[in-house]
mmCIF file of C-alpha atoms in Angstrom:
data_model
loop_
_atom_site.group_PDB
_atom_site.id
_atom_site.type_symbol
_atom_site.label_atom_id
_atom_site.label_comp_id
_atom_site.label_asym_id
_atom_site.label_seq_id
_atom_site.Cartn_x
_atom_site.Cartn_y
_atom_site.Cartn_z
ATOM 1 C CA MET U 1 -0.372 12.807 7.546
ATOM 2 C CA ASP U 2 -1.818 9.352 7.007
ATOM 3 C CA PHE U 3 -4.034 8.459 4.089
ATOM 4 C CA ILE U 4 -5.623 5.026 4.252
ATOM 5 C CA GLU U 5 -8.142 3.822 1.701
ATOM 6 C CA ILE U 6 -9.891 0.684 0.528
ATOM 7 C CA THR U 7 -11.296 1.404 -2.918
ATOM 8 C CA ALA U 8 -12.900 -0.179 -5.956
ATOM 9 C CA ASP U 9 -11.430 2.586 -8.117
ATOM 10 C CA LYS U 10 -8.168 2.509 -10.045
ATOM 11 C CA ILE U 11 -5.313 3.678 -7.801
ATOM 12 C CA ASP U 12 -3.953 7.102 -8.712
ATOM 13 C CA VAL U 13 -0.295 7.126 -7.660
ATOM 14 C CA ALA U 14 0.226 10.763 -8.653
ATOM 15 C CA ALA U 15 -2.611 11.800 -6.338
ATOM 16 C CA LEU U 16 -1.127 9.733 -3.493
ATOM 17 C CA THR U 17 2.252 11.345 -4.077
ATOM 18 C CA GLU U 18 0.645 14.766 -3.786
ATOM 19 C CA LYS U 19 -1.059 13.726 -0.543
ATOM 20 C CA VAL U 20 2.229 12.807 1.167
ATOM 21 C CA ALA U 21 4.382 15.556 -0.358
ATOM 22 C CA HIS U 22 5.624 18.236 2.035
ATOM 23 C CA PRO U 23 8.244 21.001 1.765
ATOM 24 C CA SER U 24 10.237 19.392 4.608
ATOM 25 C CA CYS U 25 10.577 16.110 2.723
ATOM 26 C CA GLY U 26 13.512 15.259 0.501
ATOM 27 C CA ALA U 27 12.212 11.769 -0.293
ATOM 28 C CA ILE U 28 9.033 10.108 -1.463
ATOM 29 C CA ALA U 29 9.242 6.345 -1.971
ATOM 30 C CA SER U 30 6.499 4.204 -3.410
ATOM 31 C CA PHE U 31 5.629 0.581 -4.019
ATOM 32 C CA LEU U 32 2.908 -0.713 -6.313
ATOM 33 C CA GLY U 33 1.683 -4.301 -6.236
ATOM 34 C CA VAL U 34 0.453 -4.928 -9.786
ATOM 35 C CA SER U 35 -1.641 -7.767 -11.191
ATOM 36 C CA ARG U 36 0.452 -10.019 -13.419
ATOM 37 C CA ASP U 37 -0.702 -12.377 -16.146
ATOM 38 C CA ASN U 38 0.494 -15.628 -14.539
ATOM 39 C CA PHE U 39 0.629 -17.533 -11.275
ATOM 40 C CA GLU U 40 2.281 -20.916 -10.792
ATOM 41 C CA GLU U 41 2.455 -21.451 -14.575
ATOM 42 C CA LYS U 42 -1.249 -20.678 -14.984
ATOM 43 C CA LYS U 43 -2.743 -17.826 -16.987
ATOM 44 C CA VAL U 44 -4.344 -15.027 -14.959
ATOM 45 C CA ILE U 45 -6.942 -12.734 -16.504
ATOM 46 C CA GLN U 46 -7.633 -10.527 -13.493
ATOM 47 C CA LEU U 47 -7.583 -10.587 -9.704
ATOM 48 C CA GLU U 48 -10.627 -10.257 -7.473
ATOM 49 C CA TYR U 49 -10.328 -8.767 -3.996
ATOM 50 C CA GLU U 50 -12.898 -8.376 -1.287
ATOM 51 C CA ALA U 51 -12.623 -7.083 2.238
ATOM 52 C CA TYR U 52 -14.698 -6.070 5.195
ATOM 53 C CA GLN U 53 -13.836 -2.396 4.767
ATOM 54 C CA PRO U 54 -14.057 -1.177 8.387
ATOM 55 C CA MET U 55 -11.730 -3.927 9.597
ATOM 56 C CA ALA U 56 -9.365 -3.553 6.632
ATOM 57 C CA GLU U 57 -9.070 0.196 7.170
ATOM 58 C CA LYS U 58 -8.518 -0.334 10.899
ATOM 59 C CA THR U 59 -5.744 -2.823 10.128
ATOM 60 C CA LEU U 60 -4.044 -0.438 7.693
ATOM 61 C CA ARG U 61 -4.302 2.445 10.193
ATOM 62 C CA SER U 62 -2.619 0.201 12.748
ATOM 63 C CA VAL U 63 0.160 -0.556 10.256
ATOM 64 C CA ALA U 64 0.651 3.177 9.648
ATOM 65 C CA ALA U 65 0.813 3.811 13.417
ATOM 66 C CA GLN U 66 3.368 1.041 13.865
ATOM 67 C CA VAL U 67 5.714 2.377 11.188
ATOM 68 C CA ARG U 68 5.342 5.903 12.573
ATOM 69 C CA GLU U 69 6.354 4.629 16.012
ATOM 70 C CA ARG U 70 9.451 2.960 14.592
ATOM 71 C CA TRP U 71 10.294 5.787 12.146
ATOM 72 C CA PRO U 72 9.140 9.018 13.846
ATOM 73 C CA ALA U 73 10.625 11.233 11.123
ATOM 74 C CA LEU U 74 8.061 10.061 8.567
ATOM 75 C CA VAL U 75 5.844 12.864 7.311
ATOM 76 C CA GLY U 76 3.375 11.137 4.988
ATOM 77 C CA VAL U 77 2.098 7.565 4.934
ATOM 78 C CA ALA U 78 -0.384 6.551 2.253
ATOM 79 C CA ILE U 79 -1.621 2.954 1.964
ATOM 80 C CA VAL U 80 -4.336 2.052 -0.526
ATOM 81 C CA HIS U 81 -5.718 -1.381 -1.311
ATOM 82 C CA ARG U 82 -8.103 -2.055 -4.128
ATOM 83 C CA ILE U 83 -11.160 -4.286 -3.938
ATOM 84 C CA GLY U 84 -13.210 -5.771 -6.733
ATOM 85 C CA SER U 85 -11.769 -6.703 -10.130
ATOM 86 C CA VAL U 86 -8.182 -5.636 -10.812
ATOM 87 C CA PRO U 87 -7.156 -6.211 -14.458
ATOM 88 C CA ILE U 88 -3.656 -7.263 -15.462
ATOM 89 C CA GLY U 89 -1.205 -4.387 -15.237
ATOM 90 C CA GLU U 90 -3.184 -2.367 -12.716
ATOM 91 C CA ALA U 91 -2.191 -1.822 -9.086
ATOM 92 C CA SER U 92 -3.993 -3.663 -6.326
ATOM 93 C CA VAL U 93 -1.936 -2.028 -3.565
ATOM 94 C CA ALA U 94 -0.012 1.219 -3.284
ATOM 95 C CA ILE U 95 2.310 2.341 -0.510
ATOM 96 C CA VAL U 96 3.670 5.892 -0.672
ATOM 97 C CA ILE U 97 5.930 7.239 2.083
ATOM 98 C CA SER U 98 7.506 10.677 2.540
ATOM 99 C CA SER U 99 10.267 11.704 4.900
ATOM 100 C CA PRO U 100 13.024 14.289 5.171
ATOM 101 C CA HIS U 101 15.629 11.688 4.148
ATOM 102 C CA ARG U 102 15.503 8.827 1.671
ATOM 103 C CA ALA U 103 16.619 6.046 4.035
ATOM 104 C CA ASP U 104 13.452 6.173 6.135
ATOM 105 C CA ALA U 105 11.097 6.413 3.138
ATOM 106 C CA LEU U 106 12.820 3.547 1.339
ATOM 107 C CA GLN U 107 13.043 1.331 4.434
ATOM 108 C CA VAL U 108 9.359 1.687 5.237
ATOM 109 C CA SER U 109 8.129 1.193 1.680
ATOM 110 C CA CYS U 110 10.335 -1.910 1.321
ATOM 111 C CA LEU U 111 9.319 -3.311 4.693
ATOM 112 C CA LEU U 112 5.626 -2.961 3.913
ATOM 113 C CA ALA U 113 6.063 -4.331 0.396
ATOM 114 C CA PHE U 114 7.916 -7.452 1.577
ATOM 115 C CA ASP U 115 5.756 -8.008 4.653
ATOM 116 C CA TRP U 116 2.449 -7.246 2.926
ATOM 117 C CA ASN U 117 1.026 -10.765 3.164
ATOM 118 C CA CYS U 118 1.684 -10.890 6.900
ATOM 119 C CA THR U 119 0.251 -7.414 7.388
ATOM 120 C CA CYS U 120 -2.945 -8.115 5.457
ATOM 121 C CA GLU U 121 -3.714 -11.687 6.437
ATOM 122 C CA HIS U 122 -6.758 -10.589 8.433
ATOM 123 C CA MET U 123 -8.286 -8.269 5.820
#
């Protein structure tokens, strides 16, 4: 089950966890990219994101397909990116992965978290 969303709403991690949960899964791993109050020694008040939603969703669906090809045991893949204003302390991106075993879920969530800028450069 893949859940891909570009949203202006606050990201609900509990709801994403429910979307990927399955009785066959012993692991659910998540990553949240959260707005922080500084960047390069400058104060940050909030972040602003914009995207061409059809292309952004297509890109994220492609990412989900690629990780499923490499990790076929994955059961749930949820990727959500926020657009609009994101205040300090709120998530701008969420990645939630479920699988029967923790190694796959952790590997995929870490890979996407570390490679996020490369993955989203065309959004």
